[in-house]
Amino acid sequence: MSRSTTPITWFEIGTDRPEDAERFYGELFGWTFEEQGSTNGGSYRVTGAGGDTGIGGAIRATDGTSPNYAVFYAEVADVAETCRQAEAAGGRVLVPARTAPSGLTLAHLLDPAGNHLGVFTPPPPQP
């Protein structure tokens, strides 16, 4: 019996500083937000950040020297520049930009409230 896959089609960032998070992601990625009411006494701000391409995901095995985590990655044109923009917008670079042997470049960031996110640029197309 084949089993269909269930795509990840939504992310949520929980924060006690929603205005800072909205400003940070708006400045960093150009995302806009629209208030969609409240949940459990807090606001719920929706963004169409995924655009038409949606999102994918993976499981990464670690060597046990870092804590387990769940993180979303945003595809960007220039990882190093995005790191500079993140710091200018009040975030912090957690893992500096690095390039894998495949050519994929990535970095890990913290938003102003301490939420972990990743940014990446895919490897260049092979001739």
CSV table of N, CA and C in Angstrom, one decimal:
chain,number,residue,atom,x,y,z
A,1,MET,N,0.8,-1.2,0.0
A,1,MET,CA,0.0,0.0,0.0
A,1,MET,C,0.9,1.2,0.0
A,2,SER,N,0.7,2.1,-0.9
A,2,SER,CA,1.5,3.4,-1.0
A,2,SER,C,0.8,4.4,0.0
A,3,ARG,N,1.7,5.2,0.5
A,3,ARG,CA,1.2,6.2,1.5
A,3,ARG,C,1.5,7.5,0.9
A,4,SER,N,0.5,8.4,0.8
A,4,SER,CA,0.7,9.7,0.3
A,4,SER,C,1.5,10.6,1.3
A,5,THR,N,2.3,11.5,0.8
A,5,THR,CA,3.0,12.4,1.7
A,5,THR,C,2.1,13.6,2.1
A,6,THR,N,2.4,14.1,3.3
A,6,THR,CA,1.7,15.2,3.8
A,6,THR,C,2.6,16.4,3.8
A,7,PRO,N,2.4,17.4,2.9
A,7,PRO,CA,3.3,18.5,2.8
A,7,PRO,C,3.2,19.5,3.9
A,8,ILE,N,4.3,20.1,4.3
A,8,ILE,CA,4.2,21.2,5.3
A,8,ILE,C,3.8,22.4,4.5
A,9,THR,N,2.7,23.0,4.9
A,9,THR,CA,2.2,24.2,4.1
A,9,THR,C,2.0,25.4,5.0
A,10,TRP,N,2.5,25.4,6.2
A,10,TRP,CA,2.2,26.5,7.1
A,10,TRP,C,3.3,26.5,8.1
A,11,PHE,N,3.7,27.7,8.6
A,11,PHE,CA,4.6,27.8,9.7
A,11,PHE,C,4.0,28.8,10.7
A,12,GLU,N,4.4,28.8,11.9
A,12,GLU,CA,3.9,29.7,12.9
A,12,GLU,C,5.1,30.1,13.8
A,13,ILE,N,5.2,31.3,14.1
A,13,ILE,CA,6.3,31.8,15.0
A,13,ILE,C,5.6,32.4,16.2
A,14,GLY,N,5.8,31.7,17.3
A,14,GLY,CA,5.2,32.2,18.6
A,14,GLY,C,6.1,33.1,19.3
A,15,THR,N,5.7,34.3,19.7
A,15,THR,CA,6.5,35.3,20.3
A,15,THR,C,5.7,36.2,21.2
A,16,ASP,N,6.4,36.6,22.3
A,16,ASP,CA,5.8,37.6,23.2
A,16,ASP,C,6.1,39.0,22.7
A,17,ARG,N,6.7,39.1,21.5
A,17,ARG,CA,7.0,40.4,20.9
A,17,ARG,C,6.6,40.5,19.5
A,18,PRO,N,5.3,40.3,19.2
A,18,PRO,CA,4.8,40.2,17.8
A,18,PRO,C,5.2,41.4,16.9
A,19,GLU,N,5.2,42.6,17.5
A,19,GLU,CA,5.5,43.8,16.7
A,19,GLU,C,6.9,43.7,16.2
A,20,ASP,N,7.9,43.3,17.1
A,20,ASP,CA,9.3,43.2,16.7
A,20,ASP,C,9.4,42.1,15.6
A,21,ALA,N,8.7,41.0,15.8
A,21,ALA,CA,8.8,39.9,14.8
A,21,ALA,C,8.3,40.3,13.5
A,22,GLU,N,7.2,41.0,13.5
A,22,GLU,CA,6.6,41.5,12.2
A,22,GLU,C,7.5,42.5,11.5
A,23,ARG,N,8.1,43.4,12.3
A,23,ARG,CA,9.1,44.3,11.7
A,23,ARG,C,10.3,43.6,11.1
A,24,PHE,N,10.8,42.7,11.9
A,24,PHE,CA,12.0,41.9,11.5
A,24,PHE,C,11.8,41.2,10.2
A,25,TYR,N,10.8,40.4,10.1
A,25,TYR,CA,10.5,39.6,8.9
A,25,TYR,C,10.1,40.4,7.8
A,26,GLY,N,9.4,41.5,8.1
A,26,GLY,CA,9.1,42.5,7.0
A,26,GLY,C,10.3,43.1,6.4
A,27,GLU,N,11.2,43.5,7.2
A,27,GLU,CA,12.5,44.1,6.7
A,27,GLU,C,13.4,43.1,6.1
A,28,LEU,N,13.5,41.9,6.6
A,28,LEU,CA,14.4,40.9,6.1
A,28,LEU,C,13.9,40.3,4.8
A,29,PHE,N,12.6,39.9,4.7
A,29,PHE,CA,12.1,39.2,3.6
A,29,PHE,C,11.0,39.9,2.8
A,30,GLY,N,10.6,41.1,3.2
A,30,GLY,CA,9.6,41.8,2.5
A,30,GLY,C,8.2,41.3,2.8
A,31,TRP,N,8.0,40.5,3.8
A,31,TRP,CA,6.7,39.9,4.2
A,31,TRP,C,5.8,41.0,4.7
A,32,THR,N,4.6,40.9,4.4
A,32,THR,CA,3.5,41.8,4.9
A,32,THR,C,2.6,40.9,5.7
A,33,PHE,N,1.9,41.5,6.7
A,33,PHE,CA,1.1,40.7,7.6
A,33,PHE,C,-0.3,41.4,7.7
A,34,GLU,N,-1.3,40.6,7.9
A,34,GLU,CA,-2.7,41.0,8.1
A,34,GLU,C,-3.2,40.4,9.4
A,35,GLU,N,-3.7,41.3,10.2
A,35,GLU,CA,-4.3,40.8,11.5
A,35,GLU,C,-5.6,39.9,11.2
A,36,GLN,N,-5.6,38.7,11.7
A,36,GLN,CA,-6.7,37.8,11.5
A,36,GLN,C,-7.4,37.5,12.8
A,37,GLY,N,-7.5,38.4,13.7
A,37,GLY,CA,-8.2,38.1,15.0
A,37,GLY,C,-7.2,37.7,16.1
A,38,SER,N,-7.7,37.1,17.1
A,38,SER,CA,-6.8,36.7,18.2
A,38,SER,C,-7.1,35.3,18.6
A,39,THR,N,-6.1,34.7,19.2
A,39,THR,CA,-6.2,33.4,19.7
A,39,THR,C,-5.5,33.3,21.1
A,40,ASN,N,-6.2,32.8,22.1
A,40,ASN,CA,-5.8,32.7,23.5
A,40,ASN,C,-5.3,34.1,24.0
A,41,GLY,N,-6.0,35.1,23.6
A,41,GLY,CA,-5.7,36.5,24.1
A,41,GLY,C,-4.6,37.2,23.4
A,42,GLY,N,-4.0,36.6,22.3
A,42,GLY,CA,-3.0,37.2,21.6
A,42,GLY,C,-3.4,37.4,20.1
A,43,SER,N,-2.7,38.3,19.4
A,43,SER,CA,-3.0,38.5,18.0
A,43,SER,C,-2.5,37.4,17.1
A,44,TYR,N,-3.2,37.2,16.0
A,44,TYR,CA,-2.8,36.2,15.0
A,44,TYR,C,-2.6,37.0,13.7
A,45,ARG,N,-1.3,37.1,13.2
A,45,ARG,CA,-1.0,37.9,12.0
A,45,ARG,C,-0.6,36.9,10.9
A,46,VAL,N,-1.3,37.0,9.8
A,46,VAL,CA,-1.1,36.0,8.7
A,46,VAL,C,-0.3,36.7,7.6
A,47,THR,N,0.7,35.9,7.0
A,47,THR,CA,1.5,36.3,5.9
A,47,THR,C,1.4,35.3,4.8
A,48,GLY,N,1.5,35.8,3.6
A,48,GLY,CA,1.6,34.9,2.4
A,48,GLY,C,3.0,34.7,2.0
A,49,ALA,N,3.9,34.5,3.0
A,49,ALA,CA,5.3,34.4,2.8
A,49,ALA,C,5.7,33.3,1.8
A,50,GLY,N,5.0,32.2,1.7
A,50,GLY,CA,5.3,31.1,0.9
A,50,GLY,C,5.2,31.4,-0.6
A,51,GLY,N,4.5,32.4,-1.0
A,51,GLY,CA,4.3,32.7,-2.4
A,51,GLY,C,3.7,31.5,-3.1
A,52,ASP,N,4.1,31.4,-4.4
A,52,ASP,CA,3.5,30.3,-5.2
A,52,ASP,C,4.3,29.0,-5.1
A,53,THR,N,5.5,29.1,-4.6
A,53,THR,CA,6.3,27.9,-4.6
A,53,THR,C,6.2,27.0,-3.4
A,54,GLY,N,5.6,27.5,-2.3
A,54,GLY,CA,5.4,26.6,-1.1
A,54,GLY,C,6.7,26.3,-0.4
A,55,ILE,N,6.7,25.4,0.5
A,55,ILE,CA,7.9,25.0,1.2
A,55,ILE,C,8.1,23.5,1.3
A,56,GLY,N,9.4,23.1,1.5
A,56,GLY,CA,9.7,21.7,1.6
A,56,GLY,C,10.4,21.5,3.0
A,57,GLY,N,10.9,20.3,3.2
A,57,GLY,CA,11.5,20.1,4.5
A,57,GLY,C,12.4,18.9,4.5
A,58,ALA,N,13.1,18.6,5.6
A,58,ALA,CA,14.0,17.5,5.7
A,58,ALA,C,14.2,17.1,7.2
A,59,ILE,N,14.8,16.0,7.5
A,59,ILE,CA,15.3,15.6,8.8
A,59,ILE,C,16.8,15.6,8.7
A,60,ARG,N,17.4,16.3,9.6
A,60,ARG,CA,18.9,16.3,9.6
A,60,ARG,C,19.4,15.6,10.8
A,61,ALA,N,20.2,14.6,10.6
A,61,ALA,CA,20.9,13.9,11.7
A,61,ALA,C,22.0,14.8,12.3
A,62,THR,N,22.0,14.8,13.6
A,62,THR,CA,23.1,15.6,14.3
A,62,THR,C,23.9,14.6,15.1
A,63,ASP,N,25.1,15.1,15.5
A,63,ASP,CA,26.0,14.2,16.3
A,63,ASP,C,25.8,14.3,17.8
A,64,GLY,N,24.7,15.0,18.2
A,64,GLY,CA,24.4,15.0,19.6
A,64,GLY,C,25.0,16.1,20.4
A,65,THR,N,25.8,17.0,19.7
A,65,THR,CA,26.5,18.1,20.4
A,65,THR,C,25.7,19.3,20.4
A,66,SER,N,24.6,19.3,19.6
A,66,SER,CA,23.7,20.5,19.6
A,66,SER,C,22.3,20.0,20.0
A,67,PRO,N,21.5,20.9,20.5
A,67,PRO,CA,20.1,20.5,20.9
A,67,PRO,C,19.3,20.2,19.7
A,68,ASN,N,18.3,19.4,19.9
A,68,ASN,CA,17.3,19.1,18.8
A,68,ASN,C,16.5,20.4,18.5
A,69,TYR,N,16.0,20.5,17.3
A,69,TYR,CA,15.3,21.7,16.9
A,69,TYR,C,14.4,21.5,15.8
A,70,ALA,N,13.5,22.4,15.6
A,70,ALA,CA,12.7,22.5,14.4
A,70,ALA,C,12.8,23.9,13.9
A,71,VAL,N,13.1,24.1,12.6
A,71,VAL,CA,13.4,25.4,12.1
A,71,VAL,C,12.8,25.5,10.6
A,72,PHE,N,12.4,26.6,10.2
A,72,PHE,CA,12.1,26.8,8.8
A,72,PHE,C,13.2,27.6,8.1
A,73,TYR,N,13.3,27.3,6.8
A,73,TYR,CA,14.3,28.0,6.0
A,73,TYR,C,13.7,28.8,5.0
A,74,ALA,N,14.2,30.0,4.7
A,74,ALA,CA,13.7,30.9,3.7
A,74,ALA,C,14.8,30.9,2.6
A,75,GLU,N,14.4,30.7,1.3
A,75,GLU,CA,15.4,30.8,0.2
A,75,GLU,C,15.6,32.2,-0.1
A,76,VAL,N,16.9,32.6,-0.2
A,76,VAL,CA,17.3,34.0,-0.4
A,76,VAL,C,18.3,34.0,-1.5
A,77,ALA,N,18.5,35.2,-2.1
A,77,ALA,CA,19.4,35.3,-3.2
A,77,ALA,C,20.9,35.4,-2.8
A,78,ASP,N,21.1,35.9,-1.5
A,78,ASP,CA,22.5,36.1,-1.1
A,78,ASP,C,22.5,35.9,0.5
A,79,VAL,N,23.0,34.8,0.9
A,79,VAL,CA,23.0,34.4,2.3
A,79,VAL,C,23.8,35.4,3.2
A,80,ALA,N,25.0,35.8,2.7
A,80,ALA,CA,25.8,36.7,3.5
A,80,ALA,C,25.1,38.1,3.6
A,81,GLU,N,24.5,38.6,2.6
A,81,GLU,CA,23.8,39.9,2.6
A,81,GLU,C,22.6,39.7,3.5
A,82,THR,N,21.9,38.6,3.5
A,82,THR,CA,20.7,38.4,4.4
A,82,THR,C,21.2,38.4,5.8
A,83,CYS,N,22.3,37.8,6.1
A,83,CYS,CA,22.8,37.9,7.5
A,83,CYS,C,23.1,39.3,7.9
A,84,ARG,N,23.7,40.1,7.1
A,84,ARG,CA,23.9,41.5,7.4
A,84,ARG,C,22.6,42.2,7.6
A,85,GLN,N,21.6,42.0,6.8
A,85,GLN,CA,20.3,42.6,6.9
A,85,GLN,C,19.6,42.2,8.2
A,86,ALA,N,19.8,40.9,8.6
A,86,ALA,CA,19.2,40.4,9.8
A,86,ALA,C,19.7,41.1,11.0
A,87,GLU,N,21.1,41.3,11.1
A,87,GLU,CA,21.7,42.0,12.2
A,87,GLU,C,21.2,43.5,12.2
A,88,ALA,N,21.1,44.1,11.0
A,88,ALA,CA,20.6,45.5,11.0
A,88,ALA,C,19.2,45.6,11.5
A,89,ALA,N,18.4,44.5,11.3
A,89,ALA,CA,17.0,44.6,11.7
A,89,ALA,C,16.8,44.1,13.1
A,90,GLY,N,17.9,43.9,13.9
A,90,GLY,CA,17.8,43.5,15.3
A,90,GLY,C,18.0,42.0,15.6
A,91,GLY,N,18.2,41.2,14.5
A,91,GLY,CA,18.5,39.8,14.7
A,91,GLY,C,19.9,39.5,15.0
A,92,ARG,N,20.2,38.2,15.0
A,92,ARG,CA,21.6,37.8,15.3
A,92,ARG,C,21.9,36.6,14.5
A,93,VAL,N,23.2,36.5,14.0
A,93,VAL,CA,23.6,35.4,13.3
A,93,VAL,C,24.0,34.3,14.3
A,94,LEU,N,23.4,33.2,14.2
A,94,LEU,CA,23.7,32.1,15.1
A,94,LEU,C,24.7,31.2,14.6
A,95,VAL,N,24.6,30.8,13.3
A,95,VAL,CA,25.6,30.0,12.6
A,95,VAL,C,25.9,30.8,11.3
A,96,PRO,N,27.2,31.2,11.2
A,96,PRO,CA,27.5,32.1,10.0
A,96,PRO,C,27.3,31.3,8.7
A,97,ALA,N,27.3,32.0,7.6
A,97,ALA,CA,27.1,31.4,6.3
A,97,ALA,C,28.2,30.4,6.0
A,98,ARG,N,27.8,29.3,5.4
A,98,ARG,CA,28.7,28.3,5.0
A,98,ARG,C,28.2,27.6,3.8
A,99,THR,N,29.1,27.0,3.0
A,99,THR,CA,28.7,26.4,1.7
A,99,THR,C,29.0,24.9,1.8
A,100,ALA,N,28.0,24.1,1.5
A,100,ALA,CA,28.2,22.6,1.5
A,100,ALA,C,28.9,22.2,0.3
A,101,PRO,N,29.5,21.0,0.2
A,101,PRO,CA,30.1,20.5,-1.0
A,101,PRO,C,29.2,20.5,-2.2
A,102,SER,N,27.9,20.4,-2.0
A,102,SER,CA,27.0,20.5,-3.1
A,102,SER,C,26.8,21.9,-3.7
A,103,GLY,N,27.3,22.9,-3.0
A,103,GLY,CA,27.1,24.3,-3.5
A,103,GLY,C,26.0,25.0,-2.7
A,104,LEU,N,25.2,24.3,-1.9
A,104,LEU,CA,24.2,25.0,-1.2
A,104,LEU,C,24.8,25.8,-0.1
A,105,THR,N,24.4,27.1,0.1
A,105,THR,CA,24.9,28.0,1.1
A,105,THR,C,23.8,28.2,2.1
A,106,LEU,N,24.1,28.2,3.4
A,106,LEU,CA,23.1,28.4,4.4
A,106,LEU,C,23.7,29.1,5.6
A,107,ALA,N,22.8,29.6,6.4
A,107,ALA,CA,23.1,30.2,7.7
A,107,ALA,C,21.9,30.1,8.6
A,108,HIS,N,22.2,30.1,9.9
A,108,HIS,CA,21.1,30.1,10.9
A,108,HIS,C,21.1,31.5,11.6
A,109,LEU,N,19.9,32.0,11.9
A,109,LEU,CA,19.7,33.3,12.5
A,109,LEU,C,18.8,33.2,13.7
A,110,LEU,N,18.8,34.2,14.5
A,110,LEU,CA,17.8,34.4,15.6
A,110,LEU,C,17.1,35.7,15.3
A,111,ASP,N,15.8,35.7,15.4
A,111,ASP,CA,15.1,36.9,15.3
A,111,ASP,C,15.2,37.7,16.6
A,112,PRO,N,14.7,38.9,16.7
A,112,PRO,CA,14.9,39.7,17.9
A,112,PRO,C,14.3,39.1,19.2
A,113,ALA,N,13.3,38.1,19.1
A,113,ALA,CA,12.7,37.5,20.2
A,113,ALA,C,13.5,36.2,20.5
A,114,GLY,N,14.5,35.8,19.8
A,114,GLY,CA,15.2,34.6,20.0
A,114,GLY,C,14.8,33.4,19.2
A,115,ASN,N,13.8,33.5,18.3
A,115,ASN,CA,13.4,32.4,17.5
A,115,ASN,C,14.4,32.1,16.4
A,116,HIS,N,14.6,30.8,16.2
A,116,HIS,CA,15.7,30.3,15.3
A,116,HIS,C,15.0,30.1,13.9
A,117,LEU,N,15.8,30.6,12.9
A,117,LEU,CA,15.4,30.4,11.5
A,117,LEU,C,16.6,30.2,10.6
A,118,GLY,N,16.4,29.6,9.5
A,118,GLY,CA,17.5,29.4,8.6
A,118,GLY,C,17.3,30.1,7.2
A,119,VAL,N,18.4,30.5,6.6
A,119,VAL,CA,18.3,31.0,5.2
A,119,VAL,C,19.2,30.2,4.3
A,120,PHE,N,18.9,30.1,3.1
A,120,PHE,CA,19.8,29.3,2.2
A,120,PHE,C,19.7,29.8,0.8
A,121,THR,N,20.7,29.5,0.0
A,121,THR,CA,20.7,29.7,-1.5
A,121,THR,C,21.0,28.4,-2.0
A,122,PRO,N,20.2,27.9,-3.0
A,122,PRO,CA,20.4,26.5,-3.5
A,122,PRO,C,21.7,26.5,-4.3
A,123,PRO,N,22.2,25.3,-4.6
A,123,PRO,CA,23.5,25.2,-5.4
A,123,PRO,C,23.2,25.7,-6.8
A,124,PRO,N,24.2,26.2,-7.4
A,124,PRO,CA,24.0,26.7,-8.8
A,124,PRO,C,23.7,25.5,-9.7
A,125,PRO,N,22.9,25.7,-10.8
A,125,PRO,CA,22.6,24.7,-11.7
A,125,PRO,C,23.8,24.0,-12.3
A,126,GLN,N,23.8,22.7,-12.5
A,126,GLN,CA,24.9,22.0,-13.1
A,126,GLN,C,24.8,22.1,-14.6
A,127,PRO,N,25.9,22.3,-15.3
A,127,PRO,CA,25.9,22.4,-16.8
A,127,PRO,C,25.6,21.1,-17.4
